[in-house]
């Protein structure tokens, strides 16, 4: 049995940041990670030619100050997302090309509907207290409604409705009928509103770290050294008045406190002894993740750029729901990222690999020309089948959850503290939120230790 000050469970950005900040503050720490790699819902793979792809989280934007601080700490520069050329919308079998954020080329009616809905949502977001969205004036009402209900009652144009449902519910990789309106407003508000969430330039897709997210989490892991133990899924955490005993496969850690930094959707896979307070335990049962497949399609060059296209396209309901240029900072090779979200991701996830590839490449060929059918490499990542993620991109709240159980998102349960992007009031759901939650939890365990707070608590 290893004896340390603090034990961190989960080596995504939240856990790795928490462990790093504790080690930097002079504490002994062990971080137990279930997989044989760090990064969690980020996963950078280096290709034989030295280029890299991000199989999970990739983009950063303005206001995401804590991930950017880590990038500076490790000397990782950012590069801007390619935005040259035209983007595409494909709705009801028609293709519309446009520049900027709003696809005016569709029809003034559709564009007006889109613009007005985004403005309305932006106003609603401003009324949400980020630290406690369940206390918003309209919280009870909005938490009874789904995102789909709001779209049905506020967006008259069918095309605008489809596009918004794909864009907004897509963020939760679920159907709009599965997501509470209050949760959607809160999550968007935590990033500054829908314009940030959907935006490329100055939005959440503004830039990427050179070398991918791995260029940030790998040096963090190197600094942590032997504090990191891989392939150690934790299955049981016991707490008593003196500390916690964390049981992982082939390893037991005794510590003063534990930080659990695993996605909410799978946090109930760990057996907590004594049982967690009811509201926390029920929260674990009520925050599912959706389905998402991220495919990186590699060509010798970004041929769409020379054809005057940005690589960005959106086609609601299509197996290639969203595409975006995902080249590295050198622009070679050409990499197109294809995102398949929600119900359609579950549907094509059941195809065999060859059929799925054929389907996706067919969609790309229709949008970008026949050359898209013959890539050099094709790398797919189905997050729905990842045991230690439970889906992606983030755990969301269905109706009624935030108002009843949201208060249990952050407070520690005795000697067990909580991190993870879902627990961040700012940039909830993004890598930046994960980093913030890790820093908050590291600060919290030290404060509680200094205050001599005991556990286990059952409040
Ligand atoms: C396809 C995709 C695209 C995305 N795109 C973006 C983007 O462009 N920009 C952005 O900011 N965000 C993006 N995100 C979201 C972002 O990746 C996440 O918000 C962030 O990585 C979450 O970090 P985390 O540390 O909270 O959780 P995770 O990264 O999920 O880390 C949790 C860790 O806990 C481990 N674990 C689980 N169970 C156990 C156990 N029992 N014992 C020990 N360890 C365990 C897991 O293996 C994992 O390493 C994307 C996500 C996905 C899936």
Coordinates of C-alpha atoms and ligand atoms in Angstrom, one line a residue:
X1 CA 0.0 0.0 0.0
X2 CA 1.3 3.4 -0.9
X3 CA 0.9 6.3 1.5
X4 CA 0.6 9.8 0.1
X5 CA -1.0 13.2 0.9
X6 CA -3.5 13.1 -1.9
X7 CA -4.8 10.6 -4.4
X8 CA -6.3 11.7 -7.7
X9 CA -8.5 9.3 -9.7
X10 CA -8.6 9.9 -13.5
X11 CA -5.8 11.3 -15.7
X12 CA -7.7 13.6 -18.0
X13 CA -7.0 17.3 -18.0
X14 CA -8.9 17.8 -14.7
X15 CA -7.1 15.1 -12.8
X16 CA -3.7 15.8 -14.3
X17 CA -4.0 19.5 -13.5
X18 CA -5.0 18.7 -9.9
X19 CA -2.1 16.3 -9.4
X20 CA 0.3 18.7 -11.0
X21 CA -0.7 21.7 -8.9
X22 CA -0.5 19.6 -5.7
X23 CA 2.9 18.3 -6.6
X24 CA 4.1 21.8 -7.4
X25 CA 2.8 22.9 -4.0
X26 CA 5.1 20.3 -2.4
X27 CA 2.6 17.5 -1.6
X28 CA 3.1 13.8 -2.3
X29 CA 0.4 12.7 -4.7
X30 CA -0.5 9.6 -6.7
X31 CA -2.7 9.7 -9.8
X32 CA -4.5 6.5 -10.8
X33 CA -5.6 6.3 -14.4
X34 CA -7.7 3.5 -15.8
X35 CA -6.4 3.6 -19.3
X36 CA -2.8 2.9 -20.6
X37 CA -2.6 6.6 -21.6
X38 CA -3.4 10.0 -20.2
X39 CA -5.6 12.7 -21.7
X40 CA -9.0 11.1 -21.2
X41 CA -11.5 12.7 -23.7
X42 CA -8.4 14.3 -25.4
X43 CA -6.2 11.9 -27.2
X44 CA -3.4 13.1 -29.6
X45 CA -1.9 10.6 -31.9
X46 CA 1.4 11.3 -33.7
X47 CA 1.5 9.8 -37.2
X48 CA 4.6 8.3 -38.8
X49 CA 5.2 11.5 -40.9
X50 CA 5.3 13.5 -37.7
X51 CA 1.9 15.1 -38.2
X52 CA -0.7 14.6 -35.5
X53 CA -4.4 14.2 -35.1
X54 CA -6.6 14.9 -32.1
X55 CA -9.0 12.0 -31.7
X56 CA -10.9 14.0 -29.0
X57 CA -10.9 17.6 -27.7
X58 CA -8.8 19.8 -29.9
X59 CA -9.8 23.5 -30.1
X60 CA -9.3 26.4 -27.8
X61 CA -10.7 29.9 -27.9
X62 CA -10.6 33.3 -26.2
X63 CA -11.5 33.3 -22.6
X64 CA -10.2 29.8 -22.1
X65 CA -7.5 31.3 -19.9
X66 CA -6.5 28.3 -17.8
X67 CA -5.7 25.9 -20.7
X68 CA -3.9 28.8 -22.3
X69 CA -1.9 29.3 -19.1
X70 CA -0.9 25.7 -19.2
X71 CA 0.1 26.1 -22.8
X72 CA 2.3 29.0 -21.9
X73 CA 3.7 27.1 -18.9
X74 CA 5.0 24.4 -21.3
X75 CA 5.9 26.6 -24.2
X76 CA 3.1 25.3 -26.5
X77 CA 2.1 27.9 -29.1
X78 CA -1.4 28.1 -30.6
X79 CA -2.2 28.4 -34.3
X80 CA -5.4 29.8 -35.8
X81 CA -8.1 27.6 -37.3
X82 CA -8.1 27.9 -41.2
X83 CA -11.1 30.1 -42.1
X84 CA -10.2 30.9 -45.7
X85 CA -12.8 30.1 -48.4
X86 CA -16.5 29.3 -48.1
X87 CA -18.3 27.1 -45.6
X88 CA -21.3 25.0 -46.6
X89 CA -24.7 24.1 -45.2
X90 CA -26.6 21.2 -46.6
X91 CA -30.3 21.2 -45.8
X92 CA -33.1 19.2 -47.6
X93 CA -30.8 18.1 -50.4
X94 CA -29.6 21.6 -51.2
X95 CA -26.1 23.0 -50.8
X96 CA -25.6 26.6 -49.6
X97 CA -22.1 28.3 -49.5
X98 CA -21.4 31.2 -47.3
X99 CA -18.7 33.2 -45.5
X100 CA -19.0 34.5 -41.9
X101 CA -21.2 33.0 -39.2
X102 CA -24.8 33.3 -40.6
X103 CA -25.6 31.5 -43.9
X104 CA -27.3 34.5 -45.6
X105 CA -27.2 32.6 -48.9
X106 CA -29.9 30.1 -47.7
X107 CA -32.8 32.7 -47.7
X108 CA -33.3 35.9 -45.7
X109 CA -36.1 34.1 -43.8
X110 CA -33.9 31.2 -42.7
X111 CA -31.0 33.5 -41.9
X112 CA -33.3 35.8 -39.9
X113 CA -34.7 32.8 -37.9
X114 CA -31.2 31.6 -37.2
X115 CA -30.0 35.1 -36.1
X116 CA -33.0 35.8 -34.0
X117 CA -32.9 32.4 -32.2
X118 CA -29.2 32.9 -31.4
X119 CA -29.9 36.4 -30.1
X120 CA -32.7 35.1 -27.9
X121 CA -30.6 32.3 -26.5
X122 CA -27.8 34.8 -25.9
X123 CA -30.2 37.0 -23.8
X124 CA -31.5 34.0 -21.8
X125 CA -27.9 32.9 -21.1
X126 CA -27.2 36.2 -19.5
X127 CA -29.8 35.5 -16.8
X128 CA -28.1 32.4 -15.6
X129 CA -26.0 32.6 -12.4
X130 CA -23.0 30.3 -13.4
X131 CA -22.2 29.2 -9.9
X132 CA -25.8 28.1 -9.3
X133 CA -27.9 27.9 -12.5
X134 CA -30.6 26.2 -10.5
X135 CA -31.3 29.5 -8.7
X136 CA -32.0 31.4 -12.0
X137 CA -35.3 33.2 -11.9
X138 CA -36.8 30.9 -14.6
X139 CA -34.9 27.8 -13.4
X140 CA -37.9 25.7 -12.4
X141 CA -39.7 26.4 -15.7
X142 CA -36.7 25.9 -18.0
X143 CA -35.7 22.7 -16.2
X144 CA -39.1 21.2 -17.1
X145 CA -38.6 22.0 -20.8
X146 CA -36.2 20.4 -23.3
X147 CA -34.0 22.1 -25.7
X148 CA -36.2 20.6 -28.5
X149 CA -39.3 22.2 -27.0
X150 CA -37.6 25.7 -27.1
X151 CA -36.6 25.2 -30.7
X152 CA -40.2 24.0 -31.6
X153 CA -41.7 27.0 -30.0
X154 CA -39.2 29.7 -31.1
X155 CA -37.9 28.7 -34.5
X156 CA -40.5 28.7 -37.2
X157 CA -38.3 28.0 -40.3
X158 CA -37.9 24.2 -40.7
X159 CA -34.3 24.6 -42.1
X160 CA -33.3 26.9 -39.3
X161 CA -34.8 24.5 -36.8
X162 CA -32.8 21.6 -38.2
X163 CA -29.6 23.5 -38.3
X164 CA -30.0 24.8 -34.8
X165 CA -30.9 21.4 -33.4
X166 CA -27.8 19.9 -35.1
X167 CA -25.6 22.7 -33.8
X168 CA -27.0 23.0 -30.2
X169 CA -28.2 19.5 -29.3
X170 CA -25.1 18.3 -31.2
X171 CA -22.9 19.9 -28.5
X172 CA -24.5 17.4 -26.1
X173 CA -24.2 14.7 -28.8
X174 CA -27.9 13.8 -28.1
X175 CA -31.3 14.6 -29.5
X176 CA -32.7 18.0 -28.3
X177 CA -35.5 16.0 -26.6
X178 CA -32.9 14.5 -24.2
X179 CA -31.5 17.8 -22.9
X180 CA -32.9 20.2 -20.3
X181 CA -33.3 23.7 -21.6
X182 CA -31.9 25.0 -18.3
X183 CA -28.8 22.8 -18.7
X184 CA -28.2 23.9 -22.3
X185 CA -28.5 27.6 -21.4
X186 CA -26.2 27.1 -18.4
X187 CA -23.6 25.2 -20.4
X188 CA -23.6 27.8 -23.3
X189 CA -23.5 30.6 -20.7
X190 CA -20.5 29.1 -19.0
X191 CA -18.6 29.7 -22.3
X192 CA -20.1 33.2 -22.8
X193 CA -23.2 32.2 -24.9
X194 CA -24.1 30.4 -28.1
X195 CA -22.0 32.6 -30.4
X196 CA -18.9 31.5 -28.6
X197 CA -19.9 27.8 -28.6
X198 CA -20.6 27.7 -32.3
X199 CA -18.0 30.3 -33.5
X200 CA -14.7 29.6 -35.2
X201 CA -12.9 33.0 -35.2
X202 CA -13.0 34.3 -31.6
X203 CA -15.2 31.3 -30.8
X204 CA -14.6 27.9 -29.2
X205 CA -13.0 26.7 -32.5
X206 CA -10.6 29.7 -32.8
X207 CA -7.2 27.9 -32.5
X208 CA -5.4 24.8 -31.6
X209 CA -2.2 24.0 -29.7
X210 CA 0.7 23.2 -32.0
X211 CA 1.2 19.5 -31.5
X212 CA -2.3 19.0 -30.4
X213 CA -3.6 18.6 -26.8
X214 CA -1.0 15.9 -26.2
X215 CA 1.7 18.7 -26.5
X216 CA 0.2 20.0 -23.3
X217 CA -0.7 16.8 -21.3
X218 CA 2.5 15.0 -22.1
X219 CA 4.9 17.5 -20.4
X220 CA 2.4 17.7 -17.5
X221 CA 2.7 13.9 -17.1
X222 CA 6.5 14.1 -17.4
X223 CA 6.6 16.6 -14.6
X224 CA 4.4 14.3 -12.5
X225 CA 6.8 11.5 -13.1
X226 CA 6.2 8.4 -11.0
X227 CA 3.2 10.0 -9.3
X228 CA 1.3 8.7 -12.4
X229 CA 0.2 5.1 -12.5
X230 CA -1.5 4.0 -15.7
X231 CA -3.8 1.0 -16.3
X232 CA -5.1 1.2 -12.7
X233 CA -8.9 1.5 -12.9
X234 CA -10.2 2.4 -9.4
X235 CA -13.1 0.3 -8.3
X236 CA -13.5 1.2 -4.6
X237 CA -12.9 4.3 -2.4
X238 CA -13.3 3.9 1.4
X239 CA -13.1 6.8 3.7
X240 CA -12.8 7.0 7.4
X241 CA -12.0 9.8 9.9
X242 CA -8.3 9.7 9.1
X243 CA -8.3 9.4 5.4
X244 CA -9.2 7.5 2.2
X245 CA -8.2 4.1 1.0
X246 CA -8.3 3.9 -2.8
X247 CA -8.5 0.4 -4.4
X248 CA -7.3 0.1 -8.0
X249 CA -6.4 -3.0 -10.0
X250 CA -3.1 -4.3 -8.5
X251 CA -2.7 -1.2 -6.3
X252 CA -4.0 0.4 -3.1
X253 CA -3.3 4.0 -2.1
X254 CA -3.8 5.5 1.3
X255 CA -4.2 9.3 1.3
X256 CA -5.6 12.1 3.4
X257 CA -8.1 13.0 0.7
X258 CA -9.1 11.9 -2.8
X259 CA -10.0 13.9 -5.9
X260 CA -12.3 12.0 -8.2
X261 CA -11.9 13.4 -11.8
X262 CA -13.8 10.9 -13.9
X263 CA -16.8 11.9 -16.1
X264 CA -20.1 12.1 -14.2
X265 CA -21.6 9.6 -16.6
X266 CA -19.4 6.8 -15.2
X267 CA -18.6 8.1 -11.7
X268 CA -21.1 5.6 -10.3
X269 CA -19.0 2.7 -11.5
X270 CA -16.8 3.3 -8.5
X271 CA -18.0 1.7 -5.2
X272 CA -17.9 4.3 -2.4
X273 CA -17.8 3.2 1.2
X274 CA -19.7 4.5 3.1
X275 CA -22.2 5.3 0.4
X276 CA -22.2 8.8 -0.9
X277 CA -24.9 11.3 0.2
X278 CA -28.1 10.5 -1.7
X279 CA -28.1 13.7 -3.9
X280 CA -24.5 13.1 -5.1
X281 CA -25.2 9.5 -5.7
X282 CA -28.4 10.3 -7.7
X283 CA -26.5 13.0 -9.6
X284 CA -24.2 10.2 -10.9
X285 CA -27.2 8.2 -12.1
X286 CA -28.7 11.2 -13.9
X287 CA -26.0 12.9 -16.0
X288 CA -25.5 10.7 -19.1
X289 CA -23.2 11.4 -22.1
X290 CA -24.3 11.2 -25.7
X291 CA -22.8 9.5 -28.7
X292 CA -20.0 10.9 -30.9
X293 CA -17.7 9.6 -33.5
X294 CA -14.8 11.7 -34.5
X295 CA -13.1 10.7 -37.8
X296 CA -9.9 12.2 -39.1
X297 CA -9.5 11.7 -42.9
X298 CA -5.9 12.4 -44.1
X299 CA -5.0 13.4 -47.7
X300 CA -1.7 14.4 -49.2
X301 CA -2.8 18.1 -49.2
X302 CA -5.9 20.1 -48.2
X303 CA -7.3 20.1 -51.7
X304 CA -10.5 21.8 -50.6
X305 CA -8.6 25.0 -49.8
X306 CA -7.5 25.4 -53.4
X307 CA -11.1 24.8 -54.4
X308 CA -12.1 27.9 -52.4
X309 CA -13.6 25.9 -49.5
X310 CA -12.8 26.2 -45.8
X311 CA -13.5 22.5 -45.1
X312 CA -16.3 23.6 -42.8
X313 CA -19.7 22.1 -43.5
X314 CA -22.9 21.2 -41.6
X315 CA -25.5 18.7 -42.7
X316 CA -28.2 18.0 -40.0
X317 CA -28.9 14.3 -39.8
X318 CA -26.1 13.3 -42.1
X319 CA -23.5 10.7 -41.0
X320 CA -21.0 13.5 -41.6
X321 CA -22.9 15.9 -39.5
X322 CA -20.1 18.5 -39.3
X323 CA -16.8 18.7 -41.1
X324 CA -13.9 21.1 -40.3
X325 CA -10.4 21.5 -41.6
X326 CA -8.1 19.9 -39.0
X327 CA -4.7 20.4 -40.6
X328 CA -1.7 21.0 -38.4
X329 CA 0.0 24.3 -38.3
X330 CA 2.1 23.4 -41.4
X331 CA -1.1 22.8 -43.5
X332 CA 0.4 19.5 -44.7
X333 CA -0.9 16.8 -45.0
X334 CA -4.6 17.7 -45.5
X335 CA -6.7 16.6 -42.6
X336 CA -10.5 16.8 -42.6
X337 CA -12.2 16.2 -39.3
X338 CA -15.7 14.6 -39.5
X339 CA -18.0 14.7 -36.5
X340 CA -21.0 12.4 -36.3
X341 CA -23.2 13.2 -33.4
X342 CA -26.2 12.0 -31.4
X343 CA -28.7 9.4 -32.8
X344 CA -27.0 9.2 -36.2
X345 CA -23.7 8.3 -34.4
X346 CA -25.4 5.5 -32.6
X347 CA -26.9 4.3 -36.0
X348 CA -23.6 4.3 -38.0
X349 CA -21.7 3.1 -34.9
X350 CA -23.5 -0.2 -35.5
X351 CA -22.3 -0.5 -39.1
X352 CA -19.2 -2.6 -39.8
X353 CA -16.0 -0.6 -40.2
X354 CA -15.9 -0.8 -44.0
X355 CA -19.5 0.3 -44.4
X356 CA -19.0 3.2 -42.1
X357 CA -15.9 4.3 -44.0
X358 CA -17.7 3.9 -47.3
X359 CA -20.6 6.0 -46.0
X360 CA -18.5 8.8 -44.6
X361 CA -16.2 9.0 -47.7
X362 CA -19.3 9.1 -49.9
X363 CA -20.6 12.1 -47.9
X364 CA -17.3 13.9 -48.2
X365 CA -17.1 13.2 -52.0
X366 CA -20.5 14.9 -52.4
X367 CA -19.3 18.0 -50.6
X368 CA -15.7 18.3 -51.6
X369 CA -15.4 16.3 -54.9
X370 CA -14.3 12.8 -55.9
X371 CA -10.8 13.2 -54.5
X372 CA -12.3 12.9 -51.0
X373 CA -13.0 9.3 -51.7
X374 CA -9.4 8.2 -51.7
X375 CA -7.6 9.3 -48.5
X376 CA -4.2 8.3 -47.4
X377 CA -5.4 7.5 -43.9
X378 CA -8.7 7.1 -42.1
X379 CA -8.8 7.2 -38.3
X380 CA -12.0 6.9 -36.4
X381 CA -12.7 7.3 -32.7
X382 CA -16.1 6.2 -31.4
X383 CA -16.3 7.8 -27.9
X384 CA -19.6 5.9 -27.2
X385 CA -17.7 2.7 -26.9
X386 CA -15.0 4.0 -24.6
X387 CA -15.5 2.3 -21.2
X388 CA -13.7 5.1 -19.3
X389 CA -15.5 8.0 -21.0
X390 CA -19.0 6.7 -21.2
X391 CA -19.6 8.7 -24.4
X392 CA -18.8 12.3 -25.2
X393 CA -18.3 15.2 -25.4
X394 CA -19.7 15.9 -21.9
X395 CA -22.2 14.5 -19.5
X396 CA -25.5 16.5 -19.8
X397 CA -28.5 17.0 -17.6
X398 CA -31.9 15.8 -18.8
X399 CA -35.0 17.7 -17.5
X400 CA -35.4 18.1 -13.7
X401 CA -31.8 17.2 -12.8
X402 CA -30.1 20.5 -12.4
X403 CA -32.8 22.0 -10.1
X404 CA -32.9 19.0 -7.9
X405 CA -29.4 17.7 -7.9
X406 CA -27.2 20.4 -9.4
X407 CA -26.2 21.7 -5.9
X408 CA -24.3 18.4 -5.4
X409 CA -21.9 19.1 -8.4
X410 CA -19.0 20.5 -6.4
X411 CA -19.2 20.2 -2.6
X412 CA -16.9 17.4 -1.3
X413 CA -18.4 14.4 0.3
X414 CA -16.2 14.0 3.4
X415 CA -12.7 13.3 2.2
X416 CA -13.8 12.8 -1.4
X417 CA -13.5 15.9 -3.6
X418 CA -14.8 16.3 -7.2
X419 CA -13.2 17.6 -10.4
X420 CA -14.0 17.1 -14.1
X421 CA -15.1 19.6 -16.7
X422 CA -18.8 19.0 -15.7
X423 CA -18.1 20.5 -12.3
X424 CA -16.7 23.8 -13.7
X425 CA -19.0 26.9 -13.6
X426 CA -16.8 28.4 -16.3
X427 CA -16.2 26.7 -19.7
X428 CA -18.2 23.6 -18.5
X429 CA -17.7 20.9 -21.0
X430 CA -14.5 22.2 -22.5
X431 CA -10.9 21.3 -21.8
X432 CA -10.5 24.7 -20.1
X433 CA -13.3 23.8 -17.7
X434 CA -11.5 20.6 -16.9
X435 CA -8.3 22.5 -16.1
X436 CA -10.2 25.0 -14.0
X437 CA -11.9 22.2 -12.0
X438 CA -8.6 20.5 -11.4
X439 CA -7.1 23.7 -10.0
X440 CA -10.2 24.3 -7.9
X441 CA -10.1 20.8 -6.4
X442 CA -6.3 21.0 -5.7
X443 CA -6.9 24.3 -3.8
X444 CA -9.9 22.8 -2.0
X445 CA -8.2 19.7 -0.6
X446 CA -5.3 21.9 0.7
X447 CA -7.8 24.3 2.3
X448 CA -9.8 21.5 3.9
X449 CA -6.6 19.9 5.3
X450 CA -5.4 23.2 6.7
X451 CA -8.9 23.6 8.3
X452 CA -8.7 20.1 9.7
X453 CA -12.0 19.1 8.1
X454 CA -12.8 15.5 8.9
X455 CA -14.8 12.9 6.9
X456 CA -16.7 11.0 6.0
X457 CA -19.7 13.3 5.7
X458 CA -23.2 12.3 4.8
X459 CA -24.7 15.7 4.3
Ligands
LIG1 C1 -14.9 14.1 -29.8 C2 -14.7 15.2 -28.8 C3 -14.4 16.4 -29.2 C4 -14.2 17.4 -28.3 N1 -13.8 18.7 -28.7 C5 -13.4 19.6 -27.8 C6 -12.7 20.8 -28.3 O1 -12.5 21.0 -29.5 N2 -12.4 21.7 -27.3 C7 -12.6 21.5 -26.0 O2 -12.2 22.4 -25.2 N3 -13.2 20.4 -25.6 C8 -13.6 19.4 -26.4 N4 -14.1 18.2 -26.0 C9 -14.4 18.1 -24.6 C10 -13.1 17.8 -23.8 O3 -12.4 16.8 -24.4 C11 -13.5 17.5 -22.3 O4 -14.3 18.5 -21.8 C12 -12.3 17.3 -21.4 O5 -11.3 16.5 -22.1 C13 -12.7 16.6 -20.2 O6 -11.6 16.4 -19.3 P1 -11.9 15.7 -17.8 O7 -10.5 15.6 -17.2 O8 -12.9 16.4 -17.1 O9 -12.4 14.3 -18.2 P2 -11.8 13.1 -19.0 O10 -10.9 13.7 -20.0 O11 -12.9 12.2 -19.4 O12 -10.8 12.4 -17.9 C14 -11.3 11.4 -17.0 C15 -10.2 10.4 -16.8 O13 -10.7 9.4 -15.9 C16 -10.3 8.2 -16.3 N5 -11.1 7.2 -15.5 C17 -12.4 6.9 -15.7 N6 -12.9 6.0 -14.8 C18 -11.8 5.7 -14.1 C19 -11.6 4.8 -12.9 N7 -12.6 4.1 -12.5 N8 -10.4 4.8 -12.4 C20 -9.3 5.5 -12.8 N9 -9.5 6.4 -13.9 C21 -10.7 6.5 -14.5 C22 -10.5 8.2 -17.8 O14 -9.8 7.1 -18.4 C23 -10.0 9.6 -18.1 O15 -8.6 9.6 -18.4 C24 -14.3 17.2 -26.9 C25 -14.7 15.9 -26.5 C26 -14.8 14.9 -27.4 C27 -15.1 13.5 -26.9

